């Protein structure tokens, strides 16, 4: 049995007193017609005399965050979703019984207040209480120094307390859905249809990642939690929907850090008759639209280096190939030189770039990019020209089949989006899947599996198309000027205590 603190025991003892007064200590409906910030904004310019004369009636509900109890009059503040407002309560106004009920209140209790708007001698907009209603008794006291906890993970474990005590946490929680709604508005305005595809999938595909595996009892078969929505959305292009997108959770059984959570939210979007350039236009457009609509600006701090340069999304994003960046960084020109695998590995060793067992030349090129270039891409940059080996679902570059028509968007040195001119040749796609199976046999457990049904769907004809995936959690980190994915996911995955 959990041992209660003295404060908790005192609060629990009050429950019987509420019941004796005929009051349910844990709830009743309450019609709060106003919000704290709305009241303060509406009457911010009114004088003390004007407010006294007008007697503007308001009602609010919220959590008590401060109490200064005095003899026959007291001040307290309540917090609602919008913010804080001060309340002034007098015994001779509300009556002896109601004032006695207020005197039983503790910080953390949820109450309702009706009254009129006034301005105190110090100039603060305040509600002069005419009617006080107890709504919910808090049995535990709020932490006095919540953000002073040595275990900062408690903020994420007990997110409800973080939202109560940390205005920034509440701001982000409110802005997140608004950003997602803005993205939906932008896509819808371009004629795209929002759809839903399965979370449980019997094929590991659509991305290169390690999956979560679960068991379907009725079918007596193992399934994967999806690592991407791509292959189902492309089937819809075959079916003639032409412009589709899905915002949803993906699941990857990988590490956790400031930009990675095992379950995360993305949008994937596919446009029949589009290509890489149309995806660039959509990518830039939706980020600027959400930034302006929800945040109201286009310059942000770098979430991964708050002391670094501001990031400006108002100008056209830079476009550059992976090989050009590698050449700029370390002088190695993989584009001009058609190196053999042995030569590429030798070059990697000279530059201290780690090489894995399943690597091809394309993997070596990508390893060089990750080692020397990625972290330097602070301002928004479209990186193009990926090797074919790391892009199994992408159309080849017709001018150089070693590479594909793909870009990744980098901001602050981190990947935010990934886009393709989509591969719609079923024969080529089948060969790519076979190559992925070889990689899996060579030890790459993140490689795609053969999706026979998807290849079959391509044989009916998929229109030429562009496709893009945008990491919504990272975009929200950036737009809300947070510093970790745990700030923008309400309940991030945590280690077991």
Short mmCIF file of C-alpha atoms in Angstrom, two decimals:
data_model
loop_
_atom_site.label_atom_id
_atom_site.label_comp_id
_atom_site.label_asym_id
_atom_site.label_seq_id
_atom_site.Cartn_x
_atom_site.Cartn_y
_atom_site.Cartn_z
CA UNK A 1 0.00 0.00 0.00
CA UNK A 2 1.38 3.38 -1.03
CA UNK A 3 2.29 5.60 1.90
CA UNK A 4 0.47 8.93 1.78
CA UNK A 5 2.09 12.24 2.59
CA UNK A 6 0.65 14.47 5.30
CA UNK A 7 -0.74 16.86 2.67
CA UNK A 8 -2.47 14.02 0.85
CA UNK A 9 -4.04 12.74 4.08
CA UNK A 10 -5.38 16.21 4.84
CA UNK A 11 -6.92 16.47 1.37
CA UNK A 12 -8.46 13.00 1.59
CA UNK A 13 -9.98 13.88 4.97
CA UNK A 14 -11.81 16.79 3.32
CA UNK A 15 -13.76 14.43 1.08
CA UNK A 16 -16.21 13.57 3.85
CA UNK A 17 -16.78 17.28 4.54
CA UNK A 18 -17.79 17.84 0.91
CA UNK A 19 -20.17 14.89 1.08
CA UNK A 20 -21.73 16.25 4.29
CA UNK A 21 -22.43 19.47 2.39
CA UNK A 22 -24.11 17.48 -0.38
CA UNK A 23 -21.30 18.20 -2.84
CA UNK A 24 -19.78 15.52 -5.06
CA UNK A 25 -16.03 16.07 -4.53
CA UNK A 26 -15.25 14.68 -7.99
CA UNK A 27 -17.47 16.36 -10.41
CA UNK A 28 -20.50 17.87 -11.99
CA UNK A 29 -21.18 19.62 -15.28
CA UNK A 30 -20.39 23.31 -15.39
CA UNK A 31 -21.18 25.89 -18.05
CA UNK A 32 -18.04 27.99 -18.41
CA UNK A 33 -18.91 30.58 -21.03
CA UNK A 34 -15.55 32.33 -21.16
CA UNK A 35 -11.83 31.65 -21.38
CA UNK A 36 -9.19 33.45 -19.32
CA UNK A 37 -7.25 35.06 -22.15
CA UNK A 38 -10.44 36.04 -23.97
CA UNK A 39 -11.56 38.00 -20.90
CA UNK A 40 -8.19 39.72 -20.49
CA UNK A 41 -7.98 40.57 -24.18
CA UNK A 42 -11.55 41.88 -24.38
CA UNK A 43 -11.19 44.24 -21.44
CA UNK A 44 -7.48 45.10 -21.60
CA UNK A 45 -8.15 48.77 -22.42
CA UNK A 46 -11.09 49.31 -20.03
CA UNK A 47 -10.48 51.51 -16.99
CA UNK A 48 -11.33 50.59 -13.41
CA UNK A 49 -14.27 52.98 -13.47
CA UNK A 50 -15.62 51.69 -16.78
CA UNK A 51 -15.55 48.10 -15.57
CA UNK A 52 -17.27 49.02 -12.30
CA UNK A 53 -20.00 50.75 -14.25
CA UNK A 54 -20.47 48.06 -16.93
CA UNK A 55 -20.60 45.01 -14.61
CA UNK A 56 -19.62 42.61 -17.43
CA UNK A 57 -20.63 39.12 -16.29
CA UNK A 58 -18.36 36.16 -17.07
CA UNK A 59 -17.95 32.53 -16.02
CA UNK A 60 -14.81 30.41 -16.16
CA UNK A 61 -13.64 27.01 -14.95
CA UNK A 62 -10.15 25.81 -14.27
CA UNK A 63 -7.51 24.61 -11.84
CA UNK A 64 -6.50 26.71 -8.82
CA UNK A 65 -2.81 27.56 -9.16
CA UNK A 66 -2.39 30.21 -6.47
CA UNK A 67 -4.31 31.12 -3.30
CA UNK A 68 -3.88 34.03 -0.92
CA UNK A 69 -6.48 33.40 1.75
CA UNK A 70 -7.32 36.31 4.02
CA UNK A 71 -9.96 36.90 6.64
CA UNK A 72 -13.06 38.07 4.79
CA UNK A 73 -11.63 38.44 1.27
CA UNK A 74 -9.11 36.41 -0.73
CA UNK A 75 -7.36 36.26 -4.08
CA UNK A 76 -6.73 33.14 -6.13
CA UNK A 77 -5.84 32.37 -9.74
CA UNK A 78 -7.21 29.67 -11.97
CA UNK A 79 -5.71 28.12 -15.07
CA UNK A 80 -7.80 26.97 -18.00
CA UNK A 81 -6.74 25.77 -21.44
CA UNK A 82 -6.09 29.35 -22.55
CA UNK A 83 -4.06 30.62 -19.61
CA UNK A 84 -4.49 32.22 -16.18
CA UNK A 85 -6.86 34.73 -14.62
CA UNK A 86 -7.06 36.16 -11.12
CA UNK A 87 -10.21 35.90 -8.99
CA UNK A 88 -11.23 38.10 -6.05
CA UNK A 89 -13.71 36.54 -3.61
CA UNK A 90 -15.39 38.32 -0.68
CA UNK A 91 -17.37 36.77 2.15
CA UNK A 92 -19.97 39.55 2.17
CA UNK A 93 -20.62 39.02 -1.57
CA UNK A 94 -20.77 35.22 -1.90
CA UNK A 95 -22.15 34.52 1.60
CA UNK A 96 -20.77 32.73 4.60
CA UNK A 97 -21.44 29.17 3.35
CA UNK A 98 -19.90 29.67 -0.07
CA UNK A 99 -16.88 31.45 1.41
CA UNK A 100 -16.41 28.55 3.84
CA UNK A 101 -16.51 26.19 0.87
CA UNK A 102 -13.79 28.24 -0.83
CA UNK A 103 -11.67 28.13 2.35
CA UNK A 104 -11.59 24.31 1.96
CA UNK A 105 -9.91 24.66 -1.43
CA UNK A 106 -6.33 23.58 -2.11
CA UNK A 107 -3.97 24.41 -4.96
CA UNK A 108 -4.74 21.96 -7.77
CA UNK A 109 -8.51 21.82 -7.15
CA UNK A 110 -10.75 22.45 -10.16
CA UNK A 111 -13.46 25.06 -9.61
CA UNK A 112 -15.97 27.22 -11.43
CA UNK A 113 -16.36 30.98 -10.96
CA UNK A 114 -19.08 33.39 -12.01
CA UNK A 115 -18.81 37.12 -11.50
CA UNK A 116 -18.02 40.39 -13.19
CA UNK A 117 -14.81 41.82 -14.61
CA UNK A 118 -12.88 44.33 -12.51
CA UNK A 119 -9.43 45.87 -12.42
CA UNK A 120 -7.42 45.79 -9.18
CA UNK A 121 -5.46 48.73 -7.78
CA UNK A 122 -2.33 47.20 -9.33
CA UNK A 123 -4.07 47.25 -12.71
CA UNK A 124 -4.67 43.48 -13.16
CA UNK A 125 -7.83 42.28 -14.90
CA UNK A 126 -9.64 40.16 -12.32
CA UNK A 127 -12.96 38.38 -11.85
CA UNK A 128 -14.93 39.62 -8.84
CA UNK A 129 -16.60 36.38 -7.75
CA UNK A 130 -20.39 36.28 -7.21
CA UNK A 131 -20.69 32.50 -7.29
CA UNK A 132 -18.04 29.90 -6.42
CA UNK A 133 -18.53 26.22 -7.39
CA UNK A 134 -16.36 23.33 -6.27
CA UNK A 135 -15.88 20.87 -9.13
CA UNK A 136 -13.01 18.43 -8.43
CA UNK A 137 -10.83 17.80 -5.39
CA UNK A 138 -7.14 17.20 -6.14
CA UNK A 139 -5.85 14.57 -3.72
CA UNK A 140 -2.20 15.12 -4.59
CA UNK A 141 -0.47 18.52 -4.33
CA UNK A 142 1.08 19.92 -7.47
CA UNK A 143 4.89 19.83 -7.53
CA UNK A 144 6.29 23.15 -6.37
CA UNK A 145 9.40 22.94 -8.57
CA UNK A 146 8.35 20.51 -11.26
CA UNK A 147 11.08 21.48 -13.71
CA UNK A 148 13.67 21.34 -11.00
CA UNK A 149 13.35 17.56 -10.84
CA UNK A 150 16.72 15.90 -11.31
CA UNK A 151 15.04 13.18 -13.43
CA UNK A 152 13.91 15.26 -16.40
CA UNK A 153 12.24 12.17 -17.88
CA UNK A 154 9.46 12.66 -15.32
CA UNK A 155 8.18 15.48 -17.54
CA UNK A 156 7.42 12.92 -20.23
CA UNK A 157 6.35 10.08 -17.94
CA UNK A 158 3.77 12.30 -16.23
CA UNK A 159 2.82 14.49 -19.15
CA UNK A 160 -0.36 15.59 -17.37
CA UNK A 161 1.77 17.38 -14.77
CA UNK A 162 4.00 18.83 -17.48
CA UNK A 163 0.92 20.32 -19.17
CA UNK A 164 -0.28 21.82 -15.88
CA UNK A 165 3.05 23.30 -14.83
CA UNK A 166 4.69 24.13 -18.17
CA UNK A 167 3.01 26.67 -20.43
CA UNK A 168 5.38 25.75 -23.26
CA UNK A 169 4.29 22.10 -23.16
CA UNK A 170 0.65 23.19 -23.47
CA UNK A 171 1.52 25.58 -26.31
CA UNK A 172 3.16 22.77 -28.30
CA UNK A 173 0.30 20.37 -27.58
CA UNK A 174 -2.17 22.91 -28.99
CA UNK A 175 -0.02 23.92 -31.97
CA UNK A 176 0.66 20.34 -33.11
CA UNK A 177 -2.89 19.53 -34.30
CA UNK A 178 -3.18 23.00 -35.80
CA UNK A 179 -0.05 22.37 -37.89
CA UNK A 180 -1.45 19.03 -39.05
CA UNK A 181 -4.80 20.67 -39.93
CA UNK A 182 -2.93 23.32 -41.92
CA UNK A 183 -1.10 20.60 -43.86
CA UNK A 184 -4.40 18.87 -44.60
CA UNK A 185 -5.87 22.17 -45.76
CA UNK A 186 -2.95 22.73 -48.12
CA UNK A 187 -3.09 19.23 -49.61
CA UNK A 188 -6.87 19.34 -49.95
CA UNK A 189 -6.62 22.69 -51.75
CA UNK A 190 -4.38 21.00 -54.32
CA UNK A 191 -6.99 18.32 -55.04
CA UNK A 192 -5.53 15.48 -52.95
CA UNK A 193 -7.74 12.92 -51.17
CA UNK A 194 -6.92 11.81 -47.63
CA UNK A 195 -7.12 8.03 -47.23
CA UNK A 196 -6.35 5.31 -44.68
CA UNK A 197 -4.33 2.14 -45.24
CA UNK A 198 -3.60 -0.89 -43.00
CA UNK A 199 -1.31 -0.69 -39.99
CA UNK A 200 -0.96 -4.49 -39.86
CA UNK A 201 0.88 -5.75 -42.92
CA UNK A 202 2.12 -9.19 -43.93
CA UNK A 203 5.05 -7.81 -45.98
CA UNK A 204 7.94 -5.69 -44.72
CA UNK A 205 8.14 -3.00 -47.37
CA UNK A 206 7.90 0.62 -48.43
CA UNK A 207 11.04 1.68 -46.57
CA UNK A 208 14.35 0.42 -45.23
CA UNK A 209 13.84 -0.17 -41.51
CA UNK A 210 13.64 -2.85 -38.82
CA UNK A 211 9.97 -3.66 -38.10
CA UNK A 212 7.92 -4.59 -35.05
CA UNK A 213 6.38 -8.04 -35.38
CA UNK A 214 3.07 -9.14 -33.87
CA UNK A 215 0.90 -12.26 -34.15
CA UNK A 216 -2.62 -12.41 -35.56
CA UNK A 217 -4.37 -15.17 -33.61
CA UNK A 218 -7.37 -15.68 -35.92
CA UNK A 219 -5.12 -16.08 -38.96
CA UNK A 220 -2.33 -17.77 -36.98
CA UNK A 221 0.21 -15.65 -38.80
CA UNK A 222 2.83 -13.06 -37.96
CA UNK A 223 2.28 -9.49 -39.15
CA UNK A 224 4.42 -6.37 -39.21
CA UNK A 225 3.41 -3.00 -37.84
CA UNK A 226 3.84 -0.85 -40.93
CA UNK A 227 7.15 0.91 -41.49
CA UNK A 228 5.68 2.94 -44.37
CA UNK A 229 2.37 3.55 -46.15
CA UNK A 230 3.91 3.69 -49.62
CA UNK A 231 2.98 0.40 -51.24
CA UNK A 232 -0.71 0.63 -50.39
CA UNK A 233 -0.96 4.26 -51.49
CA UNK A 234 0.62 3.40 -54.85
CA UNK A 235 -2.00 0.70 -55.33
CA UNK A 236 -4.56 3.51 -55.11
CA UNK A 237 -2.82 5.29 -58.00
CA UNK A 238 -3.26 2.09 -60.02
CA UNK A 239 -6.93 2.20 -59.01
CA UNK A 240 -7.31 5.69 -60.46
CA UNK A 241 -7.50 7.91 -57.37
CA UNK A 242 -4.57 9.90 -58.85
CA UNK A 243 -3.89 12.24 -55.88
CA UNK A 244 -3.79 10.65 -52.43
CA UNK A 245 -2.18 11.24 -49.04
CA UNK A 246 -2.22 9.66 -45.61
CA UNK A 247 -1.26 11.13 -42.26
CA UNK A 248 -0.62 8.34 -39.80
CA UNK A 249 1.61 6.46 -37.42
CA UNK A 250 4.55 4.36 -38.54
CA UNK A 251 6.47 1.91 -36.36
CA UNK A 252 10.18 1.17 -36.57
CA UNK A 253 11.97 -1.08 -34.11
CA UNK A 254 15.03 1.11 -33.83
CA UNK A 255 16.85 3.42 -31.43
CA UNK A 256 15.47 6.37 -29.49
CA UNK A 257 17.09 9.80 -29.40
CA UNK A 258 16.13 13.45 -29.71
CA UNK A 259 14.81 12.95 -33.27
CA UNK A 260 13.64 9.31 -33.16
CA UNK A 261 10.72 7.61 -31.43
CA UNK A 262 9.72 3.98 -32.24
CA UNK A 263 6.23 5.16 -33.28
CA UNK A 264 6.05 8.42 -35.16
CA UNK A 265 3.78 10.35 -37.52
CA UNK A 266 4.36 11.03 -41.19
CA UNK A 267 2.43 12.17 -44.22
CA UNK A 268 2.96 10.26 -47.45
CA UNK A 269 1.56 11.81 -50.61
CA UNK A 270 1.42 10.52 -54.20
CA UNK A 271 0.51 12.42 -57.34
CA UNK A 272 -0.22 10.70 -60.65
CA UNK A 273 1.55 12.44 -63.54
CA UNK A 274 3.82 14.24 -61.07
CA UNK A 275 7.57 13.92 -60.64
CA UNK A 276 10.44 15.09 -58.46
CA UNK A 277 9.94 18.75 -59.35
CA UNK A 278 6.24 18.72 -58.42
CA UNK A 279 7.14 17.08 -55.10
CA UNK A 280 9.66 19.87 -54.41
CA UNK A 281 6.95 22.45 -55.05
CA UNK A 282 4.51 20.69 -52.70
CA UNK A 283 7.17 20.19 -50.02
CA UNK A 284 8.21 23.85 -49.94
CA UNK A 285 4.61 24.98 -50.22
CA UNK A 286 3.15 22.97 -47.35
CA UNK A 287 5.98 23.87 -44.93
CA UNK A 288 5.63 27.61 -45.64
CA UNK A 289 1.82 27.42 -45.50
CA UNK A 290 1.80 25.70 -42.09
CA UNK A 291 4.48 28.06 -40.76
CA UNK A 292 2.58 31.18 -41.79
CA UNK A 293 -0.89 29.95 -40.84
CA UNK A 294 -0.08 28.52 -37.40
CA UNK A 295 3.13 30.25 -36.25
CA UNK A 296 3.02 33.45 -38.29
CA UNK A 297 6.67 33.59 -39.33
CA UNK A 298 9.23 32.02 -41.68
CA UNK A 299 12.46 32.33 -39.65
CA UNK A 300 13.14 29.85 -36.86
CA UNK A 301 15.88 28.84 -34.49
CA UNK A 302 17.79 25.66 -35.35
CA UNK A 303 16.18 23.06 -33.04
CA UNK A 304 19.37 21.01 -33.05
CA UNK A 305 21.71 23.95 -32.37
CA UNK A 306 19.81 26.74 -30.61
CA UNK A 307 22.95 28.91 -30.55
CA UNK A 308 23.49 28.51 -34.29
CA UNK A 309 22.23 30.50 -37.26
CA UNK A 310 18.52 31.13 -37.71
CA UNK A 311 16.89 29.04 -40.42
CA UNK A 312 14.95 30.91 -43.10
CA UNK A 313 12.29 29.03 -45.09
CA UNK A 314 11.08 32.04 -47.10
CA UNK A 315 13.68 31.73 -49.89
CA UNK A 316 13.70 28.88 -52.46
CA UNK A 317 15.36 25.80 -51.00
CA UNK A 318 18.83 24.89 -52.29
CA UNK A 319 19.04 21.96 -54.76
CA UNK A 320 22.25 19.91 -54.90
CA UNK A 321 23.27 16.30 -55.60
CA UNK A 322 24.75 13.91 -53.06
CA UNK A 323 27.90 13.48 -55.16
CA UNK A 324 28.39 17.26 -55.46
CA UNK A 325 28.22 17.60 -51.68
CA UNK A 326 30.73 14.77 -51.17
CA UNK A 327 33.11 16.36 -53.66
CA UNK A 328 32.77 19.74 -51.86
CA UNK A 329 33.42 18.13 -48.47
CA UNK A 330 36.33 15.78 -49.16
CA UNK A 331 37.30 15.95 -52.83
CA UNK A 332 36.09 12.47 -53.80
CA UNK A 333 34.10 12.55 -57.08
CA UNK A 334 31.88 9.46 -57.23
CA UNK A 335 29.89 10.90 -60.13
CA UNK A 336 32.79 11.37 -62.53
CA UNK A 337 34.60 8.16 -61.53
CA UNK A 338 32.82 4.84 -62.00
CA UNK A 339 34.66 3.11 -59.15
CA UNK A 340 34.55 -0.65 -58.65
CA UNK A 341 33.42 -1.92 -55.24
CA UNK A 342 37.03 -2.72 -54.29
CA UNK A 343 38.12 0.80 -55.23
CA UNK A 344 35.23 2.39 -53.36
CA UNK A 345 36.00 0.37 -50.22
CA UNK A 346 39.67 1.34 -50.41
CA UNK A 347 38.70 5.04 -50.69
CA UNK A 348 36.36 4.61 -47.72
CA UNK A 349 39.18 3.14 -45.63
CA UNK A 350 41.44 6.10 -46.48
CA UNK A 351 38.74 8.49 -45.24
CA UNK A 352 37.86 6.37 -42.16
CA UNK A 353 34.32 5.72 -43.41
CA UNK A 354 32.89 2.49 -41.88
CA UNK A 355 31.92 -0.21 -44.40
CA UNK A 356 29.45 -3.03 -43.70
CA UNK A 357 29.33 -6.55 -45.13
CA UNK A 358 26.40 -5.97 -47.51
CA UNK A 359 27.76 -2.67 -48.96
CA UNK A 360 27.86 -1.93 -52.67
CA UNK A 361 29.36 1.20 -54.26
CA UNK A 362 26.03 2.96 -53.72
CA UNK A 363 26.12 2.18 -50.00
CA UNK A 364 29.65 3.57 -49.81
CA UNK A 365 28.51 6.81 -51.47
CA UNK A 366 25.69 7.13 -48.94
CA UNK A 367 28.10 6.43 -46.07
CA UNK A 368 30.37 9.26 -47.31
CA UNK A 369 27.38 11.60 -47.43
CA UNK A 370 26.31 10.71 -43.89
CA UNK A 371 29.86 11.06 -42.59
CA UNK A 372 30.91 14.33 -44.22
CA UNK A 373 27.85 16.23 -45.49
CA UNK A 374 24.59 15.63 -43.66
CA UNK A 375 25.27 17.60 -40.48
CA UNK A 376 26.37 20.68 -42.47
CA UNK A 377 23.02 21.11 -44.25
CA UNK A 378 21.57 23.76 -41.94
CA UNK A 379 19.48 25.89 -44.32
CA UNK A 380 16.72 23.99 -46.19
CA UNK A 381 18.39 21.84 -48.85
CA UNK A 382 17.02 19.32 -51.36
CA UNK A 383 19.69 16.61 -51.72
CA UNK A 384 19.26 14.69 -55.00
CA UNK A 385 21.02 11.96 -56.96
CA UNK A 386 20.88 9.00 -54.56
CA UNK A 387 22.51 5.68 -55.50
CA UNK A 388 20.09 3.10 -56.87
CA UNK A 389 21.05 0.50 -54.21
CA UNK A 390 19.55 2.57 -51.38
CA UNK A 391 16.41 3.52 -53.33
CA UNK A 392 14.58 0.32 -54.30
CA UNK A 393 11.25 2.02 -55.11
CA UNK A 394 12.56 4.92 -57.20
CA UNK A 395 12.84 5.55 -60.93
CA UNK A 396 16.34 5.46 -62.40
CA UNK A 397 18.04 8.60 -63.63
CA UNK A 398 17.78 8.18 -67.42
CA UNK A 399 21.17 9.89 -67.86
CA UNK A 400 23.02 7.74 -65.29
CA UNK A 401 21.37 4.47 -64.12
CA UNK A 402 23.71 4.28 -61.11
CA UNK A 403 21.48 6.93 -59.52
CA UNK A 404 17.77 7.57 -59.12
CA UNK A 405 15.31 10.46 -59.28
CA UNK A 406 15.01 11.12 -55.55
CA UNK A 407 15.52 13.92 -53.07
CA UNK A 408 15.72 14.25 -49.32
CA UNK A 409 15.02 17.56 -47.60
CA UNK A 410 17.52 18.48 -44.88
CA UNK A 411 16.99 21.27 -42.34
CA UNK A 412 19.30 21.85 -39.39
CA UNK A 413 21.41 18.87 -40.46
CA UNK A 414 18.46 16.44 -40.18
CA UNK A 415 16.28 14.75 -42.78
CA UNK A 416 12.73 16.10 -42.90
CA UNK A 417 11.34 14.65 -46.14
CA UNK A 418 12.04 11.99 -48.74
CA UNK A 419 10.64 12.11 -52.28
CA UNK A 420 10.81 10.13 -55.51
CA UNK A 421 9.84 10.08 -59.10
CA UNK A 422 8.11 6.79 -58.48
CA UNK A 423 9.17 3.53 -60.06
CA UNK A 424 6.23 2.17 -62.08
CA UNK A 425 8.02 -0.43 -64.22
CA UNK A 426 6.90 -3.80 -62.77
CA UNK A 427 9.83 -5.72 -64.29
CA UNK A 428 12.38 -3.29 -62.85
CA UNK A 429 10.52 -3.30 -59.52
CA UNK A 430 10.66 -7.09 -59.32
CA UNK A 431 14.44 -6.99 -59.91
CA UNK A 432 14.85 -4.34 -57.20
CA UNK A 433 12.96 -6.52 -54.72
CA UNK A 434 15.16 -9.48 -55.64
CA UNK A 435 18.23 -7.33 -54.97
CA UNK A 436 16.74 -6.41 -51.58
CA UNK A 437 16.29 -10.10 -50.76
CA UNK A 438 19.97 -10.64 -51.53
CA UNK A 439 20.84 -7.81 -49.14
CA UNK A 440 18.69 -9.42 -46.45
CA UNK A 441 20.54 -12.71 -46.96
CA UNK A 442 23.84 -10.79 -46.71
CA UNK A 443 22.86 -9.50 -43.28
CA UNK A 444 20.78 -6.33 -43.86
CA UNK A 445 17.69 -7.04 -41.74
CA UNK A 446 16.25 -3.65 -42.77
CA UNK A 447 15.96 -4.61 -46.45
CA UNK A 448 12.56 -4.86 -48.18
CA UNK A 449 10.82 -8.17 -48.80
CA UNK A 450 9.27 -9.24 -52.11
CA UNK A 451 5.72 -7.87 -52.35
CA UNK A 452 4.23 -10.01 -55.12
CA UNK A 453 0.80 -8.36 -54.92
CA UNK A 454 2.31 -4.90 -55.31
CA UNK A 455 4.32 -5.95 -58.37
CA UNK A 456 1.17 -7.50 -59.81
CA UNK A 457 -0.71 -4.22 -59.30
CA UNK A 458 2.01 -2.39 -61.26
CA UNK A 459 1.47 -4.82 -64.14
CA UNK A 460 -2.00 -3.32 -64.58
CA UNK A 461 -0.30 0.04 -65.12
CA UNK A 462 0.50 2.76 -62.59
CA UNK A 463 0.64 6.30 -63.99
CA UNK A 464 3.96 8.15 -63.90
CA UNK A 465 3.96 9.71 -60.44
CA UNK A 466 5.76 11.72 -57.82
CA UNK A 467 5.67 10.74 -54.17
CA UNK A 468 6.86 12.24 -50.91
CA UNK A 469 7.02 11.41 -47.22
CA UNK A 470 7.39 14.19 -44.64
CA UNK A 471 8.24 13.53 -40.99
CA UNK A 472 5.53 15.42 -39.13
CA UNK A 473 7.14 15.10 -35.70
CA UNK A 474 10.39 16.66 -36.93
CA UNK A 475 8.51 19.38 -38.78
CA UNK A 476 6.64 20.22 -35.56
CA UNK A 477 9.94 20.25 -33.62
CA UNK A 478 11.15 22.86 -36.11
CA UNK A 479 8.01 25.01 -36.32
CA UNK A 480 7.43 25.07 -32.55
CA UNK A 481 11.16 25.67 -31.91
CA UNK A 482 11.42 22.65 -29.66
CA UNK A 483 14.64 20.69 -29.21
CA UNK A 484 13.54 17.04 -28.96
CA UNK A 485 10.88 14.74 -30.37
CA UNK A 486 9.74 14.05 -26.81
CA UNK A 487 8.49 17.62 -26.57
CA UNK A 488 6.15 17.24 -29.55
CA UNK A 489 4.77 13.74 -28.88
CA UNK A 490 2.41 13.85 -25.92
CA UNK A 491 3.30 10.35 -24.71
CA UNK A 492 6.73 9.36 -26.08
CA UNK A 493 8.09 5.86 -25.55
CA UNK A 494 10.04 5.64 -22.30
CA UNK A 495 12.20 3.04 -20.62
CA UNK A 496 10.40 1.00 -17.99
CA UNK A 497 11.04 2.44 -14.53
#
